[in-house]
PDB file of C-alpha atoms in Angstrom:
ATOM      1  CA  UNK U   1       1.780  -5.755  15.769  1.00  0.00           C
ATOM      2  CA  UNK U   2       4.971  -4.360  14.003  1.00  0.00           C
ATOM      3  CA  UNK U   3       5.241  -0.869  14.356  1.00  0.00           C
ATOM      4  CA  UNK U   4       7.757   1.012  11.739  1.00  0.00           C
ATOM      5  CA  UNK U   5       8.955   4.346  12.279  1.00  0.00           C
ATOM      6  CA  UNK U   6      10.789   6.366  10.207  1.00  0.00           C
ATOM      7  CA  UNK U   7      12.914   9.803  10.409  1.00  0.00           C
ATOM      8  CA  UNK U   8      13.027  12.325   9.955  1.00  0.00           C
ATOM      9  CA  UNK U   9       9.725  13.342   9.858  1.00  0.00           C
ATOM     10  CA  UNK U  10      10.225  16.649   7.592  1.00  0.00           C
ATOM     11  CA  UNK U  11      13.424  16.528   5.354  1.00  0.00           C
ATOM     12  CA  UNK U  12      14.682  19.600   3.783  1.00  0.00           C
ATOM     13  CA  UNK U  13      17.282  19.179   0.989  1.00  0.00           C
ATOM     14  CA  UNK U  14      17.930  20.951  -2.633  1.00  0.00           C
ATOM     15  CA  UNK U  15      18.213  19.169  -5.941  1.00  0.00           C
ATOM     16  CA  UNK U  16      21.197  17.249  -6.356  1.00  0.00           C
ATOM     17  CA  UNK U  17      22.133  16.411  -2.654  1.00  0.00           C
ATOM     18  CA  UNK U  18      21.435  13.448  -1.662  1.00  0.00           C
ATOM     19  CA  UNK U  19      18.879  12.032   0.547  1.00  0.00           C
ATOM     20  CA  UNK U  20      19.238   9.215   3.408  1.00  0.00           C
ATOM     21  CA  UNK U  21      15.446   8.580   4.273  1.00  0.00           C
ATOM     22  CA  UNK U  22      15.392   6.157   7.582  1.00  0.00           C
ATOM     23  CA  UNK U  23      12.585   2.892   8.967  1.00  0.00           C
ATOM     24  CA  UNK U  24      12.914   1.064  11.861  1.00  0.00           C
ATOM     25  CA  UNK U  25      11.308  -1.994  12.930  1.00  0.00           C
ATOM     26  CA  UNK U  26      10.000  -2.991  16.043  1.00  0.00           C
ATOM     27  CA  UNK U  27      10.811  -6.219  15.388  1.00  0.00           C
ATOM     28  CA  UNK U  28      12.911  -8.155  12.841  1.00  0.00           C
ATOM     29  CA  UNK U  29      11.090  -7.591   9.626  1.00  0.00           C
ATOM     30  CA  UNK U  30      13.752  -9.734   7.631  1.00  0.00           C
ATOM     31  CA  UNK U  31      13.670  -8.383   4.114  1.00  0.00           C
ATOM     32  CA  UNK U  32      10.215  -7.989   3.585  1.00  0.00           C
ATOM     33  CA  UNK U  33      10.735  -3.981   3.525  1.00  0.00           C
ATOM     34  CA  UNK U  34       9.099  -1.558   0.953  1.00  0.00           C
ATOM     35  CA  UNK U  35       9.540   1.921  -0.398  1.00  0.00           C
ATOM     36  CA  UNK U  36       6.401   3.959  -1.913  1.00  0.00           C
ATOM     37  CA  UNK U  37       6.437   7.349  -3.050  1.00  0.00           C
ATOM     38  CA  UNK U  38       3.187   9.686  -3.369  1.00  0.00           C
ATOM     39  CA  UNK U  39       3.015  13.191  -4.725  1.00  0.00           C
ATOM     40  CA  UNK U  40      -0.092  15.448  -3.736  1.00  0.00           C
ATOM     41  CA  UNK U  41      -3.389  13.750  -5.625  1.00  0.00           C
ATOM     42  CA  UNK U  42      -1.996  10.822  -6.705  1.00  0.00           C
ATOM     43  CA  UNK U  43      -1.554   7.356  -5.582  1.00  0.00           C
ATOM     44  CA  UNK U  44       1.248   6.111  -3.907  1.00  0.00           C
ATOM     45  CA  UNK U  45       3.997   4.197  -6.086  1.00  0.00           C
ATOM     46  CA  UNK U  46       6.403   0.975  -5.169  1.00  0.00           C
ATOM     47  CA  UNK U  47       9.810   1.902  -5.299  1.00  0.00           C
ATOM     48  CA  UNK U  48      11.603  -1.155  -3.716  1.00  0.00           C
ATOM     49  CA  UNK U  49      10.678  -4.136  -2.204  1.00  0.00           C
ATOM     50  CA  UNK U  50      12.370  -7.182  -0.822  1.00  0.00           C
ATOM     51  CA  UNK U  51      14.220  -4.180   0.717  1.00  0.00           C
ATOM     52  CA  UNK U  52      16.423  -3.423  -1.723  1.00  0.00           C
ATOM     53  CA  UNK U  53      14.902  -4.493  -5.582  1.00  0.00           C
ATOM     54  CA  UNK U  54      14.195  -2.011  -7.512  1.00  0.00           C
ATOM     55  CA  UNK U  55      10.347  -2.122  -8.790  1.00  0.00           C
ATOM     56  CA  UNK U  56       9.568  -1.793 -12.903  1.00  0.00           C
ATOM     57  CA  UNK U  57      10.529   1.817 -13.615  1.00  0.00           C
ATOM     58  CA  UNK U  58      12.514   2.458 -10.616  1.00  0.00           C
ATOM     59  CA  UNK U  59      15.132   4.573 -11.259  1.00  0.00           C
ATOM     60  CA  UNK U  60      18.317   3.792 -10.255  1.00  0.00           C
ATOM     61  CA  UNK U  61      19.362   6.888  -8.335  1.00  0.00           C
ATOM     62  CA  UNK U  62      16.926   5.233  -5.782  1.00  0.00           C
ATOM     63  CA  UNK U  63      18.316   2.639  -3.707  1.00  0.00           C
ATOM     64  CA  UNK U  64      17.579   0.379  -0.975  1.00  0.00           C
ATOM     65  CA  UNK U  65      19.080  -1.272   1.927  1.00  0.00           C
ATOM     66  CA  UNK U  66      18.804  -3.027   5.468  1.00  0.00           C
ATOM     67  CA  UNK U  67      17.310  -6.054   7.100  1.00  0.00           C
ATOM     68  CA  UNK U  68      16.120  -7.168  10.250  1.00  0.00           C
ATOM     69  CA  UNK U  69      14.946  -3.901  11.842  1.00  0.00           C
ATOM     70  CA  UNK U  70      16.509  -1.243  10.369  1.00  0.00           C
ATOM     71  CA  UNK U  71      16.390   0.045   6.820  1.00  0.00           C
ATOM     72  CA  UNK U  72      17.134   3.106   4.895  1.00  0.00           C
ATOM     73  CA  UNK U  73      16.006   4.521   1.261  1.00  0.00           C
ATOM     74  CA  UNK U  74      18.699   6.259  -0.293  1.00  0.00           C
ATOM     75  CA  UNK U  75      18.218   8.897  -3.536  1.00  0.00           C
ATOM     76  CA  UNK U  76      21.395   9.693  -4.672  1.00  0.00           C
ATOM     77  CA  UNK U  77      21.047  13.191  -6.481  1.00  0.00           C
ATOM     78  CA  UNK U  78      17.875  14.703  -5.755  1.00  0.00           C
ATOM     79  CA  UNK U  79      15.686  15.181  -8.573  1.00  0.00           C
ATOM     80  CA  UNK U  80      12.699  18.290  -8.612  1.00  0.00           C
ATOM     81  CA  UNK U  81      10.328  15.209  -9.486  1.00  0.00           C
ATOM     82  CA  UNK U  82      11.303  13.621  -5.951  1.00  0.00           C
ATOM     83  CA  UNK U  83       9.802  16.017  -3.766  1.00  0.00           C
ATOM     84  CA  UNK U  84       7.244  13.922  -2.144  1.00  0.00           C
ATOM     85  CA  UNK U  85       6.126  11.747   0.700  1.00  0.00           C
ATOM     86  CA  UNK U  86       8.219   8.606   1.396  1.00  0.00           C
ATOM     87  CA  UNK U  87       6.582   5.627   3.249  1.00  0.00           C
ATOM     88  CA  UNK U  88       7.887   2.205   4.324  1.00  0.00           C
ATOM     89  CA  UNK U  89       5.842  -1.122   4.394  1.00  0.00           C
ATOM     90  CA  UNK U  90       6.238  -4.088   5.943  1.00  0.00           C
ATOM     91  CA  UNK U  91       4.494  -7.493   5.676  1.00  0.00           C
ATOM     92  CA  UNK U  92       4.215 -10.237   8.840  1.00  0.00           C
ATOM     93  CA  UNK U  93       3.524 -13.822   7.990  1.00  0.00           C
ATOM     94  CA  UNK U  94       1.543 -14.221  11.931  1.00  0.00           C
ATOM     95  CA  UNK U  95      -0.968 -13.231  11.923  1.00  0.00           C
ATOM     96  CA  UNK U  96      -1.158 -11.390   8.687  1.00  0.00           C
ATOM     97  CA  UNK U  97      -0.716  -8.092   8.298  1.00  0.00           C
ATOM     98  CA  UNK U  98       0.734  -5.174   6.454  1.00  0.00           C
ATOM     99  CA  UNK U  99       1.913  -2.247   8.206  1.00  0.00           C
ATOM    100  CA  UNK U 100       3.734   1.421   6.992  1.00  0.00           C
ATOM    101  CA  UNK U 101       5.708   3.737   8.545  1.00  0.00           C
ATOM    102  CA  UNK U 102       4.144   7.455   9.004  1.00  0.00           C
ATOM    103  CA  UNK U 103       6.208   8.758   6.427  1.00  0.00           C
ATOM    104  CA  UNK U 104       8.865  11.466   5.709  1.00  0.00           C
ATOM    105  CA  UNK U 105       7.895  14.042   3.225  1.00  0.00           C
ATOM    106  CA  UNK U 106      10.893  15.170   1.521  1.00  0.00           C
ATOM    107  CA  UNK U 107      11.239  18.953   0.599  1.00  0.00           C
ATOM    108  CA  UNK U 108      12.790  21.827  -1.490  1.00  0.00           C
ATOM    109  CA  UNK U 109      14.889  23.966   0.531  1.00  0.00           C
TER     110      UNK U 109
ATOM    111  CA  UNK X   1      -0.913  -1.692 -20.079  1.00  0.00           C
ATOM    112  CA  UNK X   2      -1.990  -2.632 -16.340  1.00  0.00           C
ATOM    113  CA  UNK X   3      -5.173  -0.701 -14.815  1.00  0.00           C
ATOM    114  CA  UNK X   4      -7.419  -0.866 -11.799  1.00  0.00           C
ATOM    115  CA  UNK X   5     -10.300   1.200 -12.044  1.00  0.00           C
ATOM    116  CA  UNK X   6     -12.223   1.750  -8.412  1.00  0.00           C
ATOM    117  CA  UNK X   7     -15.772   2.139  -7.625  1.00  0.00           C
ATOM    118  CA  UNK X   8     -18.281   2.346  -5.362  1.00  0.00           C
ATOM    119  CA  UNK X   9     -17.417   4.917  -2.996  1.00  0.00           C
ATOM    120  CA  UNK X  10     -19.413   8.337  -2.077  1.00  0.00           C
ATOM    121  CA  UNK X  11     -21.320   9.478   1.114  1.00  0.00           C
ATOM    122  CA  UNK X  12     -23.073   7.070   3.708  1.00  0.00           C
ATOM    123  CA  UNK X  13     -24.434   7.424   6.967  1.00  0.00           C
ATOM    124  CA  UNK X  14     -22.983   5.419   9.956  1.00  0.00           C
ATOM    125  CA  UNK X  15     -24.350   1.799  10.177  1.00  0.00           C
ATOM    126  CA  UNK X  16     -25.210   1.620   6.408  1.00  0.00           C
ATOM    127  CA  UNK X  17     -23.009  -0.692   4.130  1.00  0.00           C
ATOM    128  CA  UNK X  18     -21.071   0.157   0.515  1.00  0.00           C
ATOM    129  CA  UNK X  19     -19.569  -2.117  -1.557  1.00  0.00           C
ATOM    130  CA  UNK X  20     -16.482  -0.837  -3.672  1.00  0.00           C
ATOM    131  CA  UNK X  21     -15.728  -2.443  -6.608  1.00  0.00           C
ATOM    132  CA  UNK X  22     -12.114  -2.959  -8.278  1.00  0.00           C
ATOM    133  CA  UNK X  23     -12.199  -3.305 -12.593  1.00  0.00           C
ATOM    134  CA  UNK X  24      -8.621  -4.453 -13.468  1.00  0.00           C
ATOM    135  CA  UNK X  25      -6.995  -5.152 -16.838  1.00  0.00           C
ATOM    136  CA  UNK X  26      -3.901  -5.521 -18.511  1.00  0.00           C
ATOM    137  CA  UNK X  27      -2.847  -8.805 -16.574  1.00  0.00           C
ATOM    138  CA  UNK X  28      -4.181 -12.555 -15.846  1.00  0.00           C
ATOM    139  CA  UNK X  29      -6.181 -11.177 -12.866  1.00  0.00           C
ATOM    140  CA  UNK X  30      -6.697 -14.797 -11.462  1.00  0.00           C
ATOM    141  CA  UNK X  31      -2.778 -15.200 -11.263  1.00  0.00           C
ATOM    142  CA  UNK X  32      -2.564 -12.015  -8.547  1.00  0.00           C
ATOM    143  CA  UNK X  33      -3.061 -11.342  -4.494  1.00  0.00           C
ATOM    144  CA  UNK X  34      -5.351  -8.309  -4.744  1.00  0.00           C
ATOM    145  CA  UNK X  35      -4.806  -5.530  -1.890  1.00  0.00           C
ATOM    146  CA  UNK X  36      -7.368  -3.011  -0.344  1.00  0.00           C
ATOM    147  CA  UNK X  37      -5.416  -0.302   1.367  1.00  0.00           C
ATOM    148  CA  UNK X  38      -6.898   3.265   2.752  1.00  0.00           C
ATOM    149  CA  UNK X  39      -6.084   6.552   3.192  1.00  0.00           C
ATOM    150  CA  UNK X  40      -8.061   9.341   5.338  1.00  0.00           C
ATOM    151  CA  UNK X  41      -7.769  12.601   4.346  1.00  0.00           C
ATOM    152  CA  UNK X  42      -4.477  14.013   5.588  1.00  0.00           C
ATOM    153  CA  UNK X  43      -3.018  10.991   6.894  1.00  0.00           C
ATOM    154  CA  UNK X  44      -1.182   8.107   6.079  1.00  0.00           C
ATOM    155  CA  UNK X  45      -1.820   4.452   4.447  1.00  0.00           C
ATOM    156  CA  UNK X  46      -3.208   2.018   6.327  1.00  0.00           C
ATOM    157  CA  UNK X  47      -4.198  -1.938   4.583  1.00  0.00           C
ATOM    158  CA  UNK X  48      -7.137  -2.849   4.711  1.00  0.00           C
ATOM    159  CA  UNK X  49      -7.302  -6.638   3.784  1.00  0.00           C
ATOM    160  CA  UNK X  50      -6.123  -8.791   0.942  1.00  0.00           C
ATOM    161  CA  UNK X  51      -7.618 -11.935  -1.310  1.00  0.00           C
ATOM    162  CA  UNK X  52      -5.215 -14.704  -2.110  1.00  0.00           C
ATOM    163  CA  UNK X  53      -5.379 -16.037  -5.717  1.00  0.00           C
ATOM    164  CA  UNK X  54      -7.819 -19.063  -6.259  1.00  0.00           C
ATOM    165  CA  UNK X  55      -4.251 -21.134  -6.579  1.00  0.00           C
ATOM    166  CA  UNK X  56      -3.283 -20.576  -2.619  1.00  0.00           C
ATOM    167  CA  UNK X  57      -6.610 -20.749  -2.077  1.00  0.00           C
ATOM    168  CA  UNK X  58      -8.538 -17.784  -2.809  1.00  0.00           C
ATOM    169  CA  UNK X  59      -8.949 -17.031   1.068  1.00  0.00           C
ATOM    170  CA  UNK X  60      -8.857 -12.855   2.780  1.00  0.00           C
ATOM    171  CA  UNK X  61      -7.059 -11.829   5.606  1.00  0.00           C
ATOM    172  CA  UNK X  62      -8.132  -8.620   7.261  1.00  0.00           C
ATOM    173  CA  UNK X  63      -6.586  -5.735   9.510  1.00  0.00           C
ATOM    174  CA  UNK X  64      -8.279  -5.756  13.291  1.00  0.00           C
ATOM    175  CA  UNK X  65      -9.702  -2.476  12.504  1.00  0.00           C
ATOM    176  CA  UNK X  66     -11.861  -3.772   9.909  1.00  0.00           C
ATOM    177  CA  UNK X  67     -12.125  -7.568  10.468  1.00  0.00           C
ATOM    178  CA  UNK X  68     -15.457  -8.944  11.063  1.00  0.00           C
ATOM    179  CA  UNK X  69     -17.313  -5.847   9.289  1.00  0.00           C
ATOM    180  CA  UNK X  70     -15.420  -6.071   5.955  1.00  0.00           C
ATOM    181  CA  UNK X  71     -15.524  -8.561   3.347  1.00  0.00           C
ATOM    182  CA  UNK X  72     -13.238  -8.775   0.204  1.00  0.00           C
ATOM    183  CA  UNK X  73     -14.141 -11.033  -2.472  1.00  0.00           C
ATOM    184  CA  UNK X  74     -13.146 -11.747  -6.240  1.00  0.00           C
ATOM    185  CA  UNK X  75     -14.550 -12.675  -9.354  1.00  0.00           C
ATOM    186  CA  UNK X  76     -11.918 -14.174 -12.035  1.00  0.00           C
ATOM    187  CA  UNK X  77     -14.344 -14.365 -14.585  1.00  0.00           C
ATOM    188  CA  UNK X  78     -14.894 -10.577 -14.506  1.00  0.00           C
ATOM    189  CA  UNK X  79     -11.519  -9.592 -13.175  1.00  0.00           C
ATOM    190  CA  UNK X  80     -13.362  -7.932 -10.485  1.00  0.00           C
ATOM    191  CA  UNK X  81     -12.802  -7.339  -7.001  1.00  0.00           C
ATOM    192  CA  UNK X  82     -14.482  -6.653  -4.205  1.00  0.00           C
ATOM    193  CA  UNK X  83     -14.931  -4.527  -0.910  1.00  0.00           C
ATOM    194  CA  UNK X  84     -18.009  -5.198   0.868  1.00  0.00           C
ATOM    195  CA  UNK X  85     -18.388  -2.670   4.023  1.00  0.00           C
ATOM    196  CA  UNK X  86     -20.748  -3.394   6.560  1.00  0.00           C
ATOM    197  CA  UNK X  87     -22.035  -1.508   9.841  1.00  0.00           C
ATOM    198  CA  UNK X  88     -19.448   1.958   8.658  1.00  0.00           C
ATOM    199  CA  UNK X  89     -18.508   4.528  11.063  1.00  0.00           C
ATOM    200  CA  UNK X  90     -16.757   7.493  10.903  1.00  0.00           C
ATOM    201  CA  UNK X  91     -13.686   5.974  10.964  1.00  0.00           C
ATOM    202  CA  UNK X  92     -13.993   4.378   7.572  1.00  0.00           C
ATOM    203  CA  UNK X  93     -13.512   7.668   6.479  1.00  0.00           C
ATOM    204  CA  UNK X  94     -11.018   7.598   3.217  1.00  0.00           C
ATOM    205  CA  UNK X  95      -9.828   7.028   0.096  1.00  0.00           C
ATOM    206  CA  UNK X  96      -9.901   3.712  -0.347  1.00  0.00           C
ATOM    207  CA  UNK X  97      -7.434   1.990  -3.144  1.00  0.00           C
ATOM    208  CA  UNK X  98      -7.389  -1.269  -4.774  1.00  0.00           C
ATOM    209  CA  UNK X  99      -3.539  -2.737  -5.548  1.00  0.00           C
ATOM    210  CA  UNK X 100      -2.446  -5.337  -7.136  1.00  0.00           C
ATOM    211  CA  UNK X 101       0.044  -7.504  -4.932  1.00  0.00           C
ATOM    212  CA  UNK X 102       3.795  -8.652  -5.359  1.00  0.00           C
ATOM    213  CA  UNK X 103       4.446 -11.754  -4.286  1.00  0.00           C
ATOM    214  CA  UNK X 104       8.460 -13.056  -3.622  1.00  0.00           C
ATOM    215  CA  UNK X 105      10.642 -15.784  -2.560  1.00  0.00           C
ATOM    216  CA  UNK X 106      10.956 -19.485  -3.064  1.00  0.00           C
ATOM    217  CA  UNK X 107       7.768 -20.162  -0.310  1.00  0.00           C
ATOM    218  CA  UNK X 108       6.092 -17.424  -2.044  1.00  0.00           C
ATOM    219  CA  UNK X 109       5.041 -14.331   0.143  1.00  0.00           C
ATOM    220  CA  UNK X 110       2.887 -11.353  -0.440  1.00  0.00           C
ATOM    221  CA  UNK X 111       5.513  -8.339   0.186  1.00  0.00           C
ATOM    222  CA  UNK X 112       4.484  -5.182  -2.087  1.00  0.00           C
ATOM    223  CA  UNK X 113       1.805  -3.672  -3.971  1.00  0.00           C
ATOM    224  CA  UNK X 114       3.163  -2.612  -7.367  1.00  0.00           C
ATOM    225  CA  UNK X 115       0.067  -1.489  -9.342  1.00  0.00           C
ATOM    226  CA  UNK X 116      -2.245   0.936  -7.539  1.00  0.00           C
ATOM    227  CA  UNK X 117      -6.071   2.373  -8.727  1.00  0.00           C
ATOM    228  CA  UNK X 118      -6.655   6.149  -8.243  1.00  0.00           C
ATOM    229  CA  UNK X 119      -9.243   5.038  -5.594  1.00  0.00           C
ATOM    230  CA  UNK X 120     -12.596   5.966  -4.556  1.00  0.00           C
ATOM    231  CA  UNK X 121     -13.410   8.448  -1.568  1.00  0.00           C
ATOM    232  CA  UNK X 122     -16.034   7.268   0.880  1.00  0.00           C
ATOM    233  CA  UNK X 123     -17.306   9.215   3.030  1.00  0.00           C
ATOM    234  CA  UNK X 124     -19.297   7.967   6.862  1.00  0.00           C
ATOM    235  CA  UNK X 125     -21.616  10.610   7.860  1.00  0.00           C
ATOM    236  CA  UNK X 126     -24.593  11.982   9.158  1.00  0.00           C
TER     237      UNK X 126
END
């Protein structure tokens, strides 16, 4: 099985900055990488997929990139609405399966 | 406007079964991989199986944890899906959510969930 990991665990940042959120895979992934978001309560949202398109509504201060096993979301100027937990997903054709990372959860500081 | 509306879920005791149920609208249900994915309280996602669409066959692949206990099936005439749970332990603990998949590339290729329910809590215990 494909185990992701991604760091840091805990990021601190204030609005504005910019964030470099990090997944790495065990084993080449190719581009079948996605980005969720989830906020306390609610569901968890696709960001990006195909490691780098943006999904419907996206906006376009988040970006992806990578392939093979390494990968990295990218926010460009924090927004208060991005304060949240960040997870990575990846997909394997054999056998099927879908595994995610254990997440980052992105702060105020 | 796309919805999936879960249902189904509440308390059981271990060994019993539950079968969730997944309402969706808003899109040609048939046309769509449909996703179960779970979340315990606390912790991260984890998937929990998906359905193909009649066209690549309509067949369910399952995650180890689940496979052989769990059974996901679909009706297209309802736009319903479904998450049969059998023999439940504590473990099955969560919030269980119902997605709608994204499939991409010329051999086409489930990669994403893009549409997510608000899910249904079920709980395994004594």
């Amino acid at each position: 099985e494909i185990v992701l990991t991604q760091s840091p665990a805990t990021l601190s940042l204030s609005p504005g900055e910019r964030a470099t959120l990090s997944c790495r895979a065990s084993q080449s992934v190719s581009s079948f990488l996605a980005w969720y978001q989830q906020k306390p309560g609610q569901a968890p949202r696709l960001l990006i997929y195909d490691a780098s398109s943006r999904a419907t509504g996206t906006p376009a201060r988040f970006s992806g990139s990578g392939s093979g096993t390494d990968f990295t979301l990218t926010i460009s100027s924090l927004e208060p609405e991005d304060f949240a937990v960040y997870y990575c997903q990846q997909r394997s054709s054999w056998p099927p399966s879908i595994t995610f990372g254990q997440g980052t959860r992105l702060e105020i500081k | 406007e796309v919805q999936l509306v879960e249902s189904g879920g509440g308390l059981v005791q271990p060994g019993r079964s539950l079968r969730l149920s997944c309402t969706v609208s808003g899109f040609t249900f048939g046309d769509y991989v449909m996703i179960w994915f779970r979340q315990a309280p606390g912790k991260g996602l984890e998937w929990v199986g998906f359905i193909r669409s009649r066209a690549y066959g309509g067949t369910s692949e399952y995650a180890a944890s689940v496979k052989g206990r769990f059974t996901i099936s679909r009706d297209d005439s309802k736009s319903i899906a479904y998450l049969q749970m059998n023999s439940l332990t504590t473990e099955d603990t969560a919030l269980y959510y119902c997605t709608r998949g994204v499939v991409s590339g010329v051999t086409p290729t489930l990669v994403a969930a893009d549409y997510w329910g608000q899910g249904t809590l079920v709980t395994v215990s004594s």
